[in-house]
Amino acid sequence: EAEVAQSPRYKITEKSQAVAFWCDPISGHATLYWYRQILGQGPELLVQFQDESVVDDSQLPKDRFSAERLKGVDSTLKIQPAELGDSAMYLCASSRVGQGNNEQFFGPGTRLTVL
Amino acid sequence: SQQGEEDPQALSIQEGENATMNCSYKTSINNLQWYRQNSGRGLVHLILIRSNEREKHSGRLRVTLDTSKKSSSLLITASRAADTASYFCATDGDSNYQLIWGAGTKLIIKP
């Protein structure tokens, strides 16, 4: 069964350092989402891609966060510089365009700890 | 912003009992979905119910939807230790295939 891949699974960094997360969606899924999830809360959308184009990045802190999906397949989310408040789970999800039910498939997530 | 609100925030029951959790939302929807998240993992889709449906079943799961009250419930029958997880409802936004998430119900099944 196809799955969304994410790496690394865990990342510990010091504040002011740069971090990067990678996501490989399910093959054929044109829509890709990056979420941030703080413990005890639901996922918060950071950015949504349709193929290689950004559909929505209104909640992305653009002064320090960037995201790209250059060939419309895998994607990278970067934080530079990391701050203590960035400690959270970063989830990637994908969905198939036009499937009518907008079910999202999630990767295992990257747990980020900023010291 | 979060549209869905789950109730209760946490639920602890004995194995074999039924677990019921509720979700309320604010705006009109096309569909509502329930997801499960095991500790420290990604979310897994459980079931989707469309706005013109009132009840849907999948194995030990039963979902109801009341659009007049803007609410949904998820019933897990004959609970098992493996059902221990957080459960989230998500509603579709007005465009762009986005989902709006609640804060989740943390379910603990005691053996």
mmCIF file of C-alpha atoms in Angstrom:
data_model
loop_
_atom_site.group_PDB
_atom_site.id
_atom_site.type_symbol
_atom_site.label_atom_id
_atom_site.label_comp_id
_atom_site.label_asym_id
_atom_site.label_seq_id
_atom_site.Cartn_x
_atom_site.Cartn_y
_atom_site.Cartn_z
ATOM 1 C CA GLU A 1 0.000 0.000 0.000
ATOM 2 C CA ALA A 2 1.384 3.391 -1.027
ATOM 3 C CA GLU A 3 2.397 5.705 1.805
ATOM 4 C CA VAL A 4 3.562 9.262 2.306
ATOM 5 C CA ALA A 5 7.233 9.306 3.273
ATOM 6 C CA GLN A 6 8.792 11.877 5.558
ATOM 7 C CA SER A 7 12.296 12.374 6.883
ATOM 8 C CA PRO A 8 13.779 12.749 9.334
ATOM 9 C CA ARG A 9 11.419 11.294 11.918
ATOM 10 C CA TYR A 10 13.040 13.250 14.716
ATOM 11 C CA LYS A 11 15.151 16.394 14.698
ATOM 12 C CA ILE A 12 16.782 18.169 17.604
ATOM 13 C CA THR A 13 18.372 21.523 16.906
ATOM 14 C CA GLU A 14 19.469 24.625 18.689
ATOM 15 C CA LYS A 15 17.692 27.916 18.208
ATOM 16 C CA SER A 16 18.973 30.056 15.351
ATOM 17 C CA GLN A 17 19.999 26.951 13.385
ATOM 18 C CA ALA A 18 18.454 25.958 10.063
ATOM 19 C CA VAL A 19 16.370 22.787 9.683
ATOM 20 C CA ALA A 20 14.811 21.107 6.693
ATOM 21 C CA PHE A 21 12.123 18.462 6.375
ATOM 22 C CA TRP A 22 11.417 16.311 3.351
ATOM 23 C CA CYS A 23 8.195 14.756 2.138
ATOM 24 C CA ASP A 24 7.444 12.352 -0.711
ATOM 25 C CA PRO A 25 3.688 12.083 -1.345
ATOM 26 C CA ILE A 26 1.802 9.127 -2.738
ATOM 27 C CA SER A 27 2.480 8.775 -6.450
ATOM 28 C CA GLY A 28 -0.139 10.553 -8.507
ATOM 29 C CA HIS A 29 -1.309 12.836 -5.720
ATOM 30 C CA ALA A 30 -1.187 16.367 -7.057
ATOM 31 C CA THR A 31 -2.064 18.112 -3.803
ATOM 32 C CA LEU A 32 0.455 18.270 -0.982
ATOM 33 C CA TYR A 33 0.004 19.825 2.453
ATOM 34 C CA TRP A 34 2.390 20.756 5.242
ATOM 35 C CA TYR A 35 0.882 20.995 8.710
ATOM 36 C CA ARG A 36 2.244 21.934 12.111
ATOM 37 C CA GLN A 37 0.744 20.209 15.114
ATOM 38 C CA ILE A 38 1.361 21.287 18.669
ATOM 39 C CA LEU A 39 0.838 18.633 21.341
ATOM 40 C CA GLY A 40 -2.802 18.377 22.304
ATOM 41 C CA GLN A 41 -4.064 20.352 19.300
ATOM 42 C CA GLY A 42 -5.265 19.627 15.807
ATOM 43 C CA PRO A 43 -3.123 20.114 12.705
ATOM 44 C CA GLU A 44 -2.624 23.674 11.507
ATOM 45 C CA LEU A 45 -2.127 24.138 7.763
ATOM 46 C CA LEU A 46 1.121 25.869 6.871
ATOM 47 C CA VAL A 47 1.163 25.525 3.092
ATOM 48 C CA GLN A 48 -0.733 23.747 0.332
ATOM 49 C CA PHE A 49 0.656 22.879 -3.101
ATOM 50 C CA GLN A 50 -1.179 21.951 -6.259
ATOM 51 C CA ASP A 51 1.495 20.300 -8.390
ATOM 52 C CA GLU A 52 4.417 22.724 -8.103
ATOM 53 C CA SER A 53 2.310 25.802 -7.349
ATOM 54 C CA VAL A 54 1.515 27.217 -3.934
ATOM 55 C CA VAL A 55 -2.251 27.337 -3.424
ATOM 56 C CA ASP A 56 -2.280 28.688 0.116
ATOM 57 C CA ASP A 57 0.569 29.808 2.344
ATOM 58 C CA SER A 58 -1.356 32.372 4.346
ATOM 59 C CA GLN A 59 -0.422 30.716 7.672
ATOM 60 C CA LEU A 60 3.244 30.189 6.820
ATOM 61 C CA PRO A 61 5.571 32.504 8.817
ATOM 62 C CA LYS A 62 7.410 33.655 5.745
ATOM 63 C CA ASP A 63 10.119 35.509 7.610
ATOM 64 C CA ARG A 64 11.595 32.174 8.668
ATOM 65 C CA PHE A 65 9.720 29.374 6.895
ATOM 66 C CA SER A 66 9.957 28.421 3.243
ATOM 67 C CA ALA A 67 8.527 25.537 1.251
ATOM 68 C CA GLU A 68 9.074 24.282 -2.245
ATOM 69 C CA ARG A 69 7.883 21.525 -4.531
ATOM 70 C CA LEU A 70 10.031 22.158 -7.562
ATOM 71 C CA LYS A 71 8.974 19.294 -9.854
ATOM 72 C CA GLY A 72 5.535 18.834 -8.400
ATOM 73 C CA VAL A 73 6.484 15.620 -6.647
ATOM 74 C CA ASP A 74 8.463 15.711 -3.390
ATOM 75 C CA SER A 75 8.630 18.766 -1.183
ATOM 76 C CA THR A 76 10.919 20.439 1.338
ATOM 77 C CA LEU A 77 9.957 22.641 4.267
ATOM 78 C CA LYS A 78 12.707 24.773 5.759
ATOM 79 C CA ILE A 79 12.972 26.845 8.905
ATOM 80 C CA GLN A 80 15.756 29.391 9.246
ATOM 81 C CA PRO A 81 16.433 30.402 11.936
ATOM 82 C CA ALA A 82 14.606 27.991 14.227
ATOM 83 C CA GLU A 83 13.024 29.410 17.380
ATOM 84 C CA LEU A 84 11.998 27.710 20.604
ATOM 85 C CA GLY A 85 8.324 28.098 19.670
ATOM 86 C CA ASP A 86 8.840 26.024 16.532
ATOM 87 C CA SER A 87 9.027 22.829 18.569
ATOM 88 C CA ALA A 88 6.157 20.736 17.234
ATOM 89 C CA MET A 89 5.233 17.842 14.960
ATOM 90 C CA TYR A 90 5.443 18.672 11.266
ATOM 91 C CA LEU A 91 3.097 16.586 9.179
ATOM 92 C CA CYS A 92 2.956 16.148 5.429
ATOM 93 C CA ALA A 93 -0.182 14.931 3.699
ATOM 94 C CA SER A 94 -1.268 14.393 0.115
ATOM 95 C CA SER A 95 -4.524 13.916 -1.712
ATOM 96 C CA ARG A 96 -5.699 13.136 -5.211
ATOM 97 C CA VAL A 97 -7.215 16.024 -7.101
ATOM 98 C CA GLY A 98 -10.842 15.690 -8.005
ATOM 99 C CA GLN A 99 -11.469 12.551 -6.037
ATOM 100 C CA GLY A 100 -14.562 14.174 -4.649
ATOM 101 C CA ASN A 101 -13.996 13.291 -1.057
ATOM 102 C CA ASN A 102 -10.749 15.201 -0.300
ATOM 103 C CA GLU A 103 -9.426 12.411 1.910
ATOM 104 C CA GLN A 104 -5.892 13.208 2.990
ATOM 105 C CA PHE A 105 -3.115 10.667 3.471
ATOM 106 C CA PHE A 106 -0.537 11.513 6.111
ATOM 107 C CA GLY A 107 3.088 10.666 6.590
ATOM 108 C CA PRO A 108 4.474 9.674 10.016
ATOM 109 C CA GLY A 109 5.587 13.238 10.755
ATOM 110 C CA THR A 110 8.820 14.880 11.899
ATOM 111 C CA ARG A 111 9.080 15.693 15.596
ATOM 112 C CA LEU A 112 11.128 18.884 15.928
ATOM 113 C CA THR A 113 12.665 19.939 19.224
ATOM 114 C CA VAL A 114 14.375 23.315 19.389
ATOM 115 C CA LEU A 115 16.716 23.809 22.352
ATOM 116 C CA SER B 1 -8.503 28.623 12.550
ATOM 117 C CA GLN B 2 -10.260 25.540 13.851
ATOM 118 C CA GLN B 3 -13.853 24.943 12.891
ATOM 119 C CA GLY B 4 -14.470 21.646 14.614
ATOM 120 C CA GLU B 5 -14.638 21.200 18.347
ATOM 121 C CA GLU B 6 -14.519 17.714 19.769
ATOM 122 C CA ASP B 7 -16.158 16.734 22.989
ATOM 123 C CA PRO B 8 -15.007 15.406 25.354
ATOM 124 C CA GLN B 9 -11.365 16.464 25.262
ATOM 125 C CA ALA B 10 -10.419 13.174 26.915
ATOM 126 C CA LEU B 11 -12.234 9.899 27.502
ATOM 127 C CA SER B 12 -11.113 6.862 29.483
ATOM 128 C CA ILE B 13 -13.138 3.633 29.373
ATOM 129 C CA GLN B 14 -12.736 -0.071 30.014
ATOM 130 C CA GLU B 15 -11.937 -2.425 27.182
ATOM 131 C CA GLY B 16 -15.112 -3.811 25.681
ATOM 132 C CA GLU B 17 -17.191 -0.714 26.399
ATOM 133 C CA ASN B 18 -18.451 1.631 23.711
ATOM 134 C CA ALA B 19 -16.833 5.019 23.181
ATOM 135 C CA THR B 20 -18.705 8.031 21.877
ATOM 136 C CA MET B 21 -17.142 11.326 20.900
ATOM 137 C CA ASN B 22 -18.759 14.371 19.407
ATOM 138 C CA CYS B 23 -17.790 17.084 16.983
ATOM 139 C CA SER B 24 -19.425 20.444 16.400
ATOM 140 C CA TYR B 25 -18.673 22.770 13.527
ATOM 141 C CA LYS B 26 -19.629 26.274 12.525
ATOM 142 C CA THR B 27 -20.246 26.618 8.801
ATOM 143 C CA SER B 28 -22.016 24.586 6.132
ATOM 144 C CA ILE B 29 -20.098 21.584 4.843
ATOM 145 C CA ASN B 30 -19.973 19.161 1.925
ATOM 146 C CA ASN B 31 -18.577 16.357 4.030
ATOM 147 C CA LEU B 32 -17.128 15.594 7.436
ATOM 148 C CA GLN B 33 -14.297 13.186 8.096
ATOM 149 C CA TRP B 34 -12.925 11.416 11.154
ATOM 150 C CA TYR B 35 -9.246 10.594 11.580
ATOM 151 C CA ARG B 36 -7.284 8.663 14.187
ATOM 152 C CA GLN B 37 -3.806 9.547 15.426
ATOM 153 C CA ASN B 38 -1.748 7.147 17.469
ATOM 154 C CA SER B 39 0.750 8.755 19.823
ATOM 155 C CA GLY B 40 3.548 10.485 17.941
ATOM 156 C CA ARG B 41 2.338 9.346 14.537
ATOM 157 C CA GLY B 42 0.546 10.726 11.507
ATOM 158 C CA LEU B 43 -3.215 10.751 11.090
ATOM 159 C CA VAL B 44 -5.166 7.920 9.516
ATOM 160 C CA HIS B 45 -8.479 8.414 7.749
ATOM 161 C CA LEU B 46 -11.331 6.465 9.333
ATOM 162 C CA ILE B 47 -14.558 7.458 7.653
ATOM 163 C CA LEU B 48 -16.202 10.195 5.598
ATOM 164 C CA ILE B 49 -19.841 11.183 5.774
ATOM 165 C CA ARG B 50 -21.425 13.480 3.221
ATOM 166 C CA SER B 51 -23.772 16.298 4.102
ATOM 167 C CA ASN B 52 -26.767 14.422 2.648
ATOM 168 C CA GLU B 53 -26.076 11.336 4.771
ATOM 169 C CA ARG B 54 -27.263 10.877 8.334
ATOM 170 C CA GLU B 55 -25.440 7.738 9.381
ATOM 171 C CA LYS B 56 -22.584 5.625 8.156
ATOM 172 C CA HIS B 57 -20.956 2.423 9.372
ATOM 173 C CA SER B 58 -17.501 0.945 8.936
ATOM 174 C CA GLY B 59 -16.682 -2.143 10.968
ATOM 175 C CA ARG B 60 -16.961 -1.158 14.639
ATOM 176 C CA LEU B 61 -17.344 2.517 13.746
ATOM 177 C CA ARG B 62 -20.642 4.332 13.458
ATOM 178 C CA VAL B 63 -20.795 7.991 12.470
ATOM 179 C CA THR B 64 -23.843 10.206 12.555
ATOM 180 C CA LEU B 65 -24.277 13.664 11.128
ATOM 181 C CA ASP B 66 -26.889 16.250 12.041
ATOM 182 C CA THR B 67 -26.486 19.218 9.728
ATOM 183 C CA SER B 68 -29.284 21.141 11.445
ATOM 184 C CA LYS B 69 -27.265 21.085 14.655
ATOM 185 C CA LYS B 70 -23.915 21.231 12.882
ATOM 186 C CA SER B 71 -22.711 18.230 14.799
ATOM 187 C CA SER B 72 -21.406 14.712 14.296
ATOM 188 C CA SER B 73 -20.690 11.788 16.562
ATOM 189 C CA LEU B 74 -18.301 8.873 16.297
ATOM 190 C CA LEU B 75 -19.187 5.669 18.100
ATOM 191 C CA ILE B 76 -16.621 2.905 18.550
ATOM 192 C CA THR B 77 -18.259 -0.293 19.715
ATOM 193 C CA ALA B 78 -16.588 -3.063 21.725
ATOM 194 C CA SER B 79 -13.455 -0.989 22.282
ATOM 195 C CA ARG B 80 -10.006 -2.567 22.251
ATOM 196 C CA ALA B 81 -6.669 -1.475 23.704
ATOM 197 C CA ALA B 82 -5.522 -0.741 20.145
ATOM 198 C CA ASP B 83 -8.229 1.936 19.869
ATOM 199 C CA THR B 84 -6.236 4.095 22.296
ATOM 200 C CA ALA B 85 -5.485 7.194 20.224
ATOM 201 C CA SER B 86 -6.597 10.742 19.539
ATOM 202 C CA TYR B 87 -9.582 11.187 17.251
ATOM 203 C CA PHE B 88 -10.094 14.275 15.099
ATOM 204 C CA CYS B 89 -12.988 15.489 13.029
ATOM 205 C CA ALA B 90 -12.302 17.547 9.944
ATOM 206 C CA THR B 91 -14.647 19.474 7.718
ATOM 207 C CA ASP B 92 -14.041 20.663 4.199
ATOM 208 C CA GLY B 93 -13.397 24.330 3.705
ATOM 209 C CA ASP B 94 -15.085 26.434 1.105
ATOM 210 C CA SER B 95 -12.432 25.813 -1.531
ATOM 211 C CA ASN B 96 -9.065 24.361 -2.463
ATOM 212 C CA TYR B 97 -9.580 20.914 -0.959
ATOM 213 C CA GLN B 98 -8.641 22.103 2.501
ATOM 214 C CA LEU B 99 -9.735 20.510 5.749
ATOM 215 C CA ILE B 100 -10.461 22.395 8.934
ATOM 216 C CA TRP B 101 -9.546 20.433 12.039
ATOM 217 C CA GLY B 102 -10.807 20.220 15.564
ATOM 218 C CA ALA B 103 -8.575 19.847 18.612
ATOM 219 C CA GLY B 104 -9.330 16.156 19.012
ATOM 220 C CA THR B 105 -10.570 13.731 21.659
ATOM 221 C CA LYS B 106 -7.956 11.666 23.448
ATOM 222 C CA LEU B 107 -9.326 8.164 24.005
ATOM 223 C CA ILE B 108 -7.734 5.762 26.489
ATOM 224 C CA ILE B 109 -8.892 2.154 26.649
ATOM 225 C CA LYS B 110 -8.037 0.491 29.937
ATOM 226 C CA PRO B 111 -7.402 -3.270 29.787
#
